[in-house]
Short mmCIF file of N, CA, C and O in Angstrom, two decimals:
data_model
loop_
_atom_site.label_atom_id
_atom_site.label_comp_id
_atom_site.label_asym_id
_atom_site.label_seq_id
_atom_site.Cartn_x
_atom_site.Cartn_y
_atom_site.Cartn_z
N MET A 1 10.79 -23.43 -5.05
CA MET A 1 10.36 -22.05 -5.16
C MET A 1 8.86 -21.99 -5.49
O MET A 1 8.14 -21.18 -4.92
N THR A 2 8.43 -22.80 -6.43
CA THR A 2 7.02 -22.81 -6.81
C THR A 2 6.15 -23.23 -5.64
O THR A 2 5.08 -22.65 -5.42
N ALA A 3 6.60 -24.21 -4.88
CA ALA A 3 5.83 -24.67 -3.72
C ALA A 3 5.72 -23.55 -2.68
O ALA A 3 4.67 -23.37 -2.07
N SER A 4 6.79 -22.79 -2.49
CA SER A 4 6.78 -21.68 -1.54
C SER A 4 5.78 -20.60 -1.97
O SER A 4 5.02 -20.08 -1.15
N LEU A 5 5.78 -20.27 -3.26
CA LEU A 5 4.82 -19.28 -3.76
C LEU A 5 3.39 -19.79 -3.63
O LEU A 5 2.49 -19.03 -3.24
N ALA A 6 3.18 -21.05 -3.93
CA ALA A 6 1.83 -21.62 -3.82
C ALA A 6 1.36 -21.60 -2.37
O ALA A 6 0.20 -21.28 -2.08
N LEU A 7 2.25 -21.94 -1.44
CA LEU A 7 1.90 -21.92 -0.03
C LEU A 7 1.56 -20.49 0.43
O LEU A 7 0.60 -20.27 1.15
N GLY A 8 2.36 -19.53 -0.03
CA GLY A 8 2.10 -18.13 0.32
C GLY A 8 0.76 -17.63 -0.22
O GLY A 8 0.02 -16.94 0.47
N LEU A 9 0.44 -18.00 -1.46
CA LEU A 9 -0.84 -17.60 -2.04
C LEU A 9 -2.01 -18.26 -1.31
O LEU A 9 -3.03 -17.63 -1.07
N PHE A 10 -1.84 -19.52 -0.94
CA PHE A 10 -2.89 -20.20 -0.19
C PHE A 10 -3.11 -19.52 1.16
O PHE A 10 -4.24 -19.30 1.58
N TYR A 11 -2.01 -19.15 1.83
CA TYR A 11 -2.12 -18.50 3.14
C TYR A 11 -2.84 -17.15 3.00
O TYR A 11 -3.69 -16.80 3.82
N GLN A 12 -2.51 -16.38 1.96
CA GLN A 12 -3.18 -15.10 1.74
C GLN A 12 -4.66 -15.29 1.42
O GLN A 12 -5.50 -14.54 1.89
N PHE A 13 -4.99 -16.32 0.64
CA PHE A 13 -6.39 -16.62 0.37
C PHE A 13 -7.10 -16.98 1.67
O PHE A 13 -8.20 -16.51 1.94
N PHE A 14 -6.46 -17.79 2.49
CA PHE A 14 -7.00 -18.20 3.78
C PHE A 14 -7.26 -16.98 4.67
O PHE A 14 -8.31 -16.86 5.30
N LEU A 15 -6.33 -16.03 4.70
CA LEU A 15 -6.49 -14.84 5.54
C LEU A 15 -7.60 -13.92 5.07
O LEU A 15 -8.23 -13.23 5.87
N HIS A 16 -7.84 -13.87 3.78
CA HIS A 16 -8.78 -12.91 3.22
C HIS A 16 -10.18 -13.47 2.97
O HIS A 16 -10.99 -12.83 2.31
N THR A 17 -10.49 -14.63 3.50
CA THR A 17 -11.81 -15.20 3.30
C THR A 17 -12.71 -14.90 4.50
O THR A 17 -12.24 -14.77 5.62
N ASP A 18 -14.00 -14.76 4.24
CA ASP A 18 -14.97 -14.59 5.31
C ASP A 18 -15.58 -15.93 5.71
O ASP A 18 -16.41 -15.99 6.62
N ALA A 19 -15.20 -17.00 5.00
CA ALA A 19 -15.80 -18.31 5.24
C ALA A 19 -15.27 -18.98 6.51
O ALA A 19 -15.88 -19.91 7.01
N VAL A 20 -14.15 -18.50 7.04
CA VAL A 20 -13.56 -19.11 8.23
C VAL A 20 -13.96 -18.30 9.46
O VAL A 20 -13.64 -17.12 9.56
N PRO A 21 -14.67 -18.91 10.40
CA PRO A 21 -15.05 -18.19 11.62
C PRO A 21 -13.84 -18.04 12.55
O PRO A 21 -12.78 -18.63 12.31
N PRO A 22 -13.95 -17.27 13.63
CA PRO A 22 -12.86 -17.20 14.61
C PRO A 22 -12.45 -18.60 15.07
O PRO A 22 -13.29 -19.48 15.24
N LEU A 23 -11.16 -18.81 15.25
CA LEU A 23 -10.61 -20.13 15.52
C LEU A 23 -10.43 -20.45 17.00
O LEU A 23 -9.58 -21.25 17.37
N GLY A 24 -11.22 -19.82 17.85
CA GLY A 24 -11.22 -20.16 19.27
C GLY A 24 -9.90 -19.88 19.97
O GLY A 24 -9.38 -18.77 19.89
N TRP A 25 -9.35 -20.89 20.63
CA TRP A 25 -8.13 -20.70 21.42
C TRP A 25 -6.91 -20.39 20.56
O TRP A 25 -5.90 -19.90 21.07
N LEU A 26 -6.96 -20.60 19.25
CA LEU A 26 -5.82 -20.27 18.38
C LEU A 26 -5.73 -18.78 18.07
O LEU A 26 -4.69 -18.30 17.65
N GLU A 27 -6.83 -18.05 18.26
CA GLU A 27 -6.87 -16.63 17.92
C GLU A 27 -5.84 -15.83 18.72
O GLU A 27 -5.83 -15.87 19.94
N GLY A 28 -4.99 -15.10 18.01
CA GLY A 28 -4.09 -14.16 18.63
C GLY A 28 -2.93 -14.76 19.39
O GLY A 28 -2.28 -14.05 20.17
N LYS A 29 -2.64 -16.02 19.18
CA LYS A 29 -1.54 -16.65 19.92
C LYS A 29 -0.21 -16.53 19.18
O LYS A 29 0.74 -15.98 19.71
N LEU A 30 -0.13 -17.06 17.95
CA LEU A 30 1.14 -17.08 17.23
C LEU A 30 0.98 -16.61 15.79
O LEU A 30 1.60 -15.66 15.36
N LEU A 31 0.10 -17.30 15.04
CA LEU A 31 -0.07 -16.99 13.62
C LEU A 31 -1.28 -16.09 13.38
O LEU A 31 -2.25 -16.13 14.13
N ASN A 32 -1.20 -15.33 12.31
CA ASN A 32 -2.32 -14.50 11.90
C ASN A 32 -3.46 -15.41 11.43
O ASN A 32 -3.23 -16.44 10.81
N THR A 33 -4.69 -15.03 11.74
CA THR A 33 -5.88 -15.81 11.38
C THR A 33 -6.84 -14.91 10.60
O THR A 33 -6.69 -13.68 10.62
N PRO A 34 -7.82 -15.49 9.91
CA PRO A 34 -8.78 -14.66 9.17
C PRO A 34 -9.48 -13.61 10.06
O PRO A 34 -9.67 -12.48 9.64
N SER A 35 -9.83 -13.98 11.27
CA SER A 35 -10.50 -13.03 12.17
C SER A 35 -9.58 -11.85 12.49
O SER A 35 -9.99 -10.69 12.43
N ALA A 36 -8.33 -12.14 12.83
CA ALA A 36 -7.37 -11.07 13.14
C ALA A 36 -7.10 -10.21 11.91
O ALA A 36 -6.93 -8.99 12.01
N HIS A 37 -7.09 -10.83 10.74
CA HIS A 37 -6.82 -10.07 9.52
C HIS A 37 -8.02 -9.22 9.12
O HIS A 37 -7.85 -8.14 8.55
N ARG A 38 -9.24 -9.68 9.41
CA ARG A 38 -10.42 -8.84 9.18
C ARG A 38 -10.32 -7.56 10.01
O ARG A 38 -10.64 -6.47 9.54
N VAL A 39 -9.86 -7.69 11.25
CA VAL A 39 -9.67 -6.53 12.12
C VAL A 39 -8.67 -5.57 11.47
O VAL A 39 -8.87 -4.35 11.46
N HIS A 40 -7.62 -6.09 10.88
CA HIS A 40 -6.60 -5.27 10.20
C HIS A 40 -7.23 -4.41 9.10
O HIS A 40 -6.87 -3.26 8.92
N HIS A 41 -8.20 -4.96 8.37
CA HIS A 41 -8.85 -4.23 7.28
C HIS A 41 -10.07 -3.43 7.74
O HIS A 41 -10.65 -2.69 6.95
N GLY A 42 -10.46 -3.56 9.00
CA GLY A 42 -11.68 -2.94 9.49
C GLY A 42 -11.60 -1.43 9.59
O GLY A 42 -10.53 -0.86 9.83
N SER A 43 -12.75 -0.78 9.41
CA SER A 43 -12.81 0.68 9.53
C SER A 43 -13.57 1.10 10.79
O SER A 43 -13.77 2.30 11.00
N ASN A 44 -13.99 0.15 11.62
CA ASN A 44 -14.61 0.49 12.90
C ASN A 44 -13.57 1.21 13.76
O ASN A 44 -12.38 0.90 13.69
N SER A 45 -14.00 2.13 14.60
CA SER A 45 -13.03 2.90 15.40
C SER A 45 -12.19 2.02 16.31
O SER A 45 -11.01 2.30 16.52
N VAL A 46 -12.74 0.93 16.82
CA VAL A 46 -11.97 0.05 17.70
C VAL A 46 -10.88 -0.71 16.93
O VAL A 46 -9.92 -1.17 17.52
N TYR A 47 -11.01 -0.80 15.60
CA TYR A 47 -10.08 -1.59 14.79
C TYR A 47 -9.03 -0.76 14.05
O TYR A 47 -8.16 -1.32 13.39
N ILE A 48 -9.11 0.55 14.13
CA ILE A 48 -8.16 1.40 13.41
C ILE A 48 -6.76 1.21 13.99
O ILE A 48 -6.57 1.22 15.21
N ASP A 49 -5.77 1.05 13.12
CA ASP A 49 -4.35 0.89 13.50
C ASP A 49 -4.13 -0.33 14.40
O ASP A 49 -3.41 -0.25 15.40
N ARG A 50 -4.71 -1.44 14.04
CA ARG A 50 -4.56 -2.69 14.79
C ARG A 50 -4.16 -3.83 13.87
O ARG A 50 -4.43 -3.81 12.68
N ASN A 51 -3.52 -4.83 14.45
CA ASN A 51 -3.18 -6.10 13.79
C ASN A 51 -2.41 -5.89 12.48
O ASN A 51 -2.87 -6.19 11.39
N TYR A 52 -1.18 -5.42 12.61
CA TYR A 52 -0.32 -5.18 11.46
C TYR A 52 0.37 -6.44 10.95
O TYR A 52 0.89 -6.45 9.85
N ALA A 53 0.41 -7.49 11.72
CA ALA A 53 1.21 -8.67 11.39
C ALA A 53 0.82 -9.28 10.06
O ALA A 53 -0.35 -9.37 9.72
N GLY A 54 1.82 -9.73 9.31
CA GLY A 54 1.56 -10.44 8.07
C GLY A 54 1.32 -11.91 8.32
O GLY A 54 0.37 -12.49 7.84
N ALA A 55 2.17 -12.53 9.09
CA ALA A 55 2.05 -13.97 9.38
C ALA A 55 2.06 -14.25 10.88
O ALA A 55 1.31 -15.07 11.36
N LEU A 56 2.93 -13.58 11.60
CA LEU A 56 3.09 -13.85 13.04
C LEU A 56 2.40 -12.77 13.87
O LEU A 56 2.92 -11.67 14.04
N ILE A 57 1.25 -13.08 14.39
CA ILE A 57 0.46 -12.12 15.18
C ILE A 57 1.13 -11.84 16.53
O ILE A 57 0.81 -10.86 17.20
N VAL A 58 2.09 -12.67 16.89
CA VAL A 58 2.80 -12.48 18.15
C VAL A 58 3.47 -11.10 18.20
O VAL A 58 3.60 -10.50 19.27
N TRP A 59 3.85 -10.51 17.04
CA TRP A 59 4.45 -9.18 17.03
C TRP A 59 3.44 -8.13 17.50
O TRP A 59 3.80 -7.19 18.20
N ASP A 60 2.20 -8.27 17.11
CA ASP A 60 1.17 -7.34 17.58
C ASP A 60 0.97 -7.47 19.08
O ASP A 60 0.73 -6.48 19.76
N ARG A 61 1.08 -8.68 19.59
CA ARG A 61 1.00 -8.88 21.04
C ARG A 61 2.15 -8.15 21.74
O ARG A 61 1.95 -7.46 22.74
N LEU A 62 3.35 -8.30 21.20
CA LEU A 62 4.53 -7.68 21.81
C LEU A 62 4.47 -6.15 21.78
O LEU A 62 4.88 -5.49 22.73
N PHE A 63 3.95 -5.57 20.68
CA PHE A 63 3.93 -4.12 20.54
C PHE A 63 2.59 -3.49 20.95
O PHE A 63 2.41 -2.27 20.82
N GLY A 64 1.66 -4.29 21.45
CA GLY A 64 0.41 -3.75 21.96
C GLY A 64 -0.58 -3.31 20.90
O GLY A 64 -1.47 -2.51 21.19
N THR A 65 -0.45 -3.81 19.68
CA THR A 65 -1.38 -3.43 18.62
C THR A 65 -2.38 -4.55 18.30
O THR A 65 -3.17 -4.41 17.36
N TYR A 66 -2.39 -5.63 19.06
CA TYR A 66 -3.34 -6.72 18.81
C TYR A 66 -4.73 -6.34 19.28
O TYR A 66 -4.91 -5.77 20.36
N GLN A 67 -5.73 -6.64 18.47
CA GLN A 67 -7.13 -6.43 18.83
C GLN A 67 -7.93 -7.62 18.34
O GLN A 67 -7.92 -7.93 17.15
N ALA A 68 -8.63 -8.28 19.24
CA ALA A 68 -9.51 -9.39 18.85
C ALA A 68 -10.76 -8.82 18.17
O ALA A 68 -11.13 -7.67 18.37
N GLU A 69 -11.41 -9.64 17.37
CA GLU A 69 -12.66 -9.25 16.71
C GLU A 69 -13.78 -9.28 17.75
O GLU A 69 -14.19 -10.33 18.21
N VAL A 70 -14.26 -8.09 18.15
CA VAL A 70 -15.26 -8.00 19.22
C VAL A 70 -16.63 -7.54 18.71
O VAL A 70 -17.61 -7.64 19.43
N GLU A 71 -16.69 -7.00 17.50
CA GLU A 71 -17.94 -6.58 16.88
C GLU A 71 -17.82 -6.84 15.39
O GLU A 71 -16.71 -7.02 14.89
N PRO A 72 -18.93 -6.87 14.66
CA PRO A 72 -18.83 -7.11 13.22
C PRO A 72 -17.91 -6.08 12.55
O PRO A 72 -17.99 -4.88 12.83
N VAL A 73 -17.05 -6.57 11.70
CA VAL A 73 -16.06 -5.72 11.05
C VAL A 73 -16.68 -5.04 9.84
O VAL A 73 -17.29 -5.68 9.00
N ARG A 74 -16.54 -3.71 9.77
CA ARG A 74 -16.99 -2.93 8.62
C ARG A 74 -15.76 -2.63 7.77
O ARG A 74 -14.83 -1.97 8.22
N ILE A 75 -15.74 -3.14 6.56
CA ILE A 75 -14.61 -2.93 5.66
C ILE A 75 -15.07 -2.03 4.52
O ILE A 75 -16.04 -2.34 3.83
N LEU A 76 -14.40 -0.92 4.35
CA LEU A 76 -14.71 -0.01 3.25
C LEU A 76 -13.77 -0.31 2.11
O LEU A 76 -12.56 -0.25 2.26
N ARG A 77 -14.32 -0.65 0.97
CA ARG A 77 -13.52 -0.94 -0.21
C ARG A 77 -13.65 0.23 -1.16
O ARG A 77 -14.72 0.82 -1.29
N PRO A 78 -12.56 0.57 -1.87
CA PRO A 78 -12.66 1.70 -2.81
C PRO A 78 -13.63 1.37 -3.94
O PRO A 78 -13.73 0.24 -4.40
N ALA A 79 -14.36 2.37 -4.38
CA ALA A 79 -15.33 2.19 -5.46
C ALA A 79 -14.61 2.08 -6.80
O ALA A 79 -13.59 2.72 -7.02
N SER A 80 -15.11 1.25 -7.65
CA SER A 80 -14.60 1.18 -9.02
C SER A 80 -15.71 1.63 -9.95
O SER A 80 -16.85 1.80 -9.55
N ARG A 81 -15.38 1.81 -11.19
CA ARG A 81 -16.34 2.28 -12.18
C ARG A 81 -17.56 1.36 -12.22
O ARG A 81 -18.67 1.84 -12.30
N ASP A 82 -17.37 0.05 -12.12
CA ASP A 82 -18.50 -0.87 -12.24
C ASP A 82 -19.37 -0.88 -10.99
O ASP A 82 -20.57 -1.07 -11.10
N THR A 83 -18.80 -0.69 -9.79
CA THR A 83 -19.65 -0.66 -8.61
C THR A 83 -20.47 0.63 -8.59
O THR A 83 -21.58 0.64 -8.10
N ILE A 84 -19.94 1.69 -9.14
CA ILE A 84 -20.68 2.95 -9.21
C ILE A 84 -21.87 2.79 -10.15
O ILE A 84 -22.95 3.29 -9.91
N ARG A 85 -21.68 2.05 -11.23
CA ARG A 85 -22.76 1.83 -12.20
C ARG A 85 -23.70 0.70 -11.78
O ARG A 85 -24.58 0.34 -12.52
N GLY A 86 -23.49 0.12 -10.62
CA GLY A 86 -24.39 -0.89 -10.13
C GLY A 86 -23.98 -2.32 -10.45
O GLY A 86 -24.71 -3.25 -10.16
N ARG A 87 -22.83 -2.53 -11.06
CA ARG A 87 -22.34 -3.88 -11.35
C ARG A 87 -21.18 -4.17 -10.42
O ARG A 87 -20.50 -3.27 -9.95
N ARG A 88 -20.93 -5.42 -10.19
CA ARG A 88 -19.84 -5.83 -9.32
C ARG A 88 -18.65 -6.25 -10.16
O ARG A 88 -18.78 -7.00 -11.11
N ARG A 89 -17.45 -5.77 -9.83
CA ARG A 89 -16.24 -6.14 -10.55
C ARG A 89 -15.52 -7.24 -9.75
O ARG A 89 -15.27 -7.09 -8.58
N TYR A 90 -15.20 -8.33 -10.42
CA TYR A 90 -14.55 -9.44 -9.75
C TYR A 90 -13.06 -9.49 -10.00
O TYR A 90 -12.33 -10.15 -9.29
N LEU A 91 -12.57 -8.80 -11.01
CA LEU A 91 -11.14 -8.76 -11.28
C LEU A 91 -10.63 -7.36 -11.00
O LEU A 91 -11.30 -6.37 -11.28
N PRO A 92 -9.40 -7.25 -10.46
CA PRO A 92 -8.87 -5.91 -10.16
C PRO A 92 -8.59 -5.13 -11.45
O PRO A 92 -8.32 -5.70 -12.49
N LEU A 93 -8.70 -3.83 -11.36
CA LEU A 93 -8.38 -2.97 -12.49
C LEU A 93 -6.87 -2.87 -12.65
O LEU A 93 -6.14 -2.86 -11.66
N PRO A 94 -6.37 -2.74 -13.87
CA PRO A 94 -4.94 -2.46 -14.04
C PRO A 94 -4.62 -1.12 -13.39
O PRO A 94 -5.49 -0.24 -13.31
N PRO A 95 -3.37 -0.92 -12.91
CA PRO A 95 -3.04 0.32 -12.19
C PRO A 95 -3.38 1.59 -12.96
O PRO A 95 -3.84 2.56 -12.39
N HIS A 96 -3.19 1.62 -14.28
CA HIS A 96 -3.47 2.84 -15.04
C HIS A 96 -4.97 3.11 -15.14
O HIS A 96 -5.38 4.21 -15.47
N ASP A 97 -5.80 2.13 -14.87
CA ASP A 97 -7.25 2.28 -14.95
C ASP A 97 -7.85 2.79 -13.64
O ASP A 97 -8.96 3.30 -13.62
N GLU A 98 -7.13 2.65 -12.53
CA GLU A 98 -7.65 3.05 -11.22
C GLU A 98 -7.98 4.54 -11.19
O GLU A 98 -9.02 4.93 -10.69
N GLY A 99 -7.09 5.36 -11.70
CA GLY A 99 -7.33 6.80 -11.69
C GLY A 99 -8.57 7.17 -12.48
O GLY A 99 -9.37 7.99 -12.06
N ARG A 100 -8.73 6.53 -13.63
CA ARG A 100 -9.92 6.79 -14.44
C ARG A 100 -11.18 6.34 -13.71
O ARG A 100 -12.20 7.00 -13.76
N ALA A 101 -11.11 5.19 -13.03
CA ALA A 101 -12.28 4.68 -12.30
C ALA A 101 -12.66 5.64 -11.18
O ALA A 101 -13.83 5.95 -10.99
N LEU A 102 -11.68 6.12 -10.44
CA LEU A 102 -11.97 7.05 -9.36
C LEU A 102 -12.47 8.38 -9.92
O LEU A 102 -13.37 9.00 -9.38
N GLY A 103 -11.89 8.81 -11.06
CA GLY A 103 -12.36 10.03 -11.70
C GLY A 103 -13.80 9.90 -12.14
O GLY A 103 -14.61 10.80 -11.97
N ASP A 104 -14.16 8.73 -12.70
CA ASP A 104 -15.55 8.49 -13.10
C ASP A 104 -16.46 8.58 -11.88
O ASP A 104 -17.55 9.11 -11.96
N GLY A 105 -16.00 8.04 -10.77
CA GLY A 105 -16.81 8.06 -9.54
C GLY A 105 -17.07 9.46 -9.07
O GLY A 105 -18.17 9.82 -8.67
N ARG A 106 -16.04 10.31 -9.14
CA ARG A 106 -16.23 11.69 -8.71
C ARG A 106 -17.21 12.41 -9.63
O ARG A 106 -18.03 13.20 -9.19
N ARG A 107 -17.15 12.15 -10.94
CA ARG A 107 -18.09 12.79 -11.86
C ARG A 107 -19.51 12.32 -11.60
O ARG A 107 -20.43 13.10 -11.65
N HIS A 108 -19.69 11.04 -11.30
CA HIS A 108 -21.03 10.52 -11.03
C HIS A 108 -21.61 11.13 -9.76
O HIS A 108 -22.80 11.37 -9.69
N GLU A 109 -20.77 11.39 -8.75
CA GLU A 109 -21.25 11.96 -7.51
C GLU A 109 -21.70 13.40 -7.69
O GLU A 109 -22.59 13.87 -7.00
N ARG A 110 -21.12 14.15 -8.63
CA ARG A 110 -21.42 15.55 -8.81
C ARG A 110 -22.75 15.78 -9.55
O ARG A 110 -23.30 16.84 -9.49
N ARG A 111 -23.23 14.79 -10.25
CA ARG A 111 -24.45 14.99 -11.04
C ARG A 111 -25.66 15.22 -10.20
O ARG A 111 -25.83 14.89 -9.12
#
């Protein structure tokens, strides 16, 4: 069980890194890759509602939702209290803190 969880965490880390370039002929064939997963998180109009697959990208091929990375991916991340104040947060906020962080952001925008 521990090995399975470790493998799953490694795969998620692998998918969410920008350090891995497109994998050439492996892209979009069977397994999800970092490039395909960047498209999933992209906010570019060509990338909206694309690449839903968690592990097997073949499902996106079957349902017509696969999109290769054709332009630089723009990913919009929600603002936190520290990014609004000019600092970068490296650890996620606890769920009860998210509302306060977003509330702080709205107050800062109104000033």
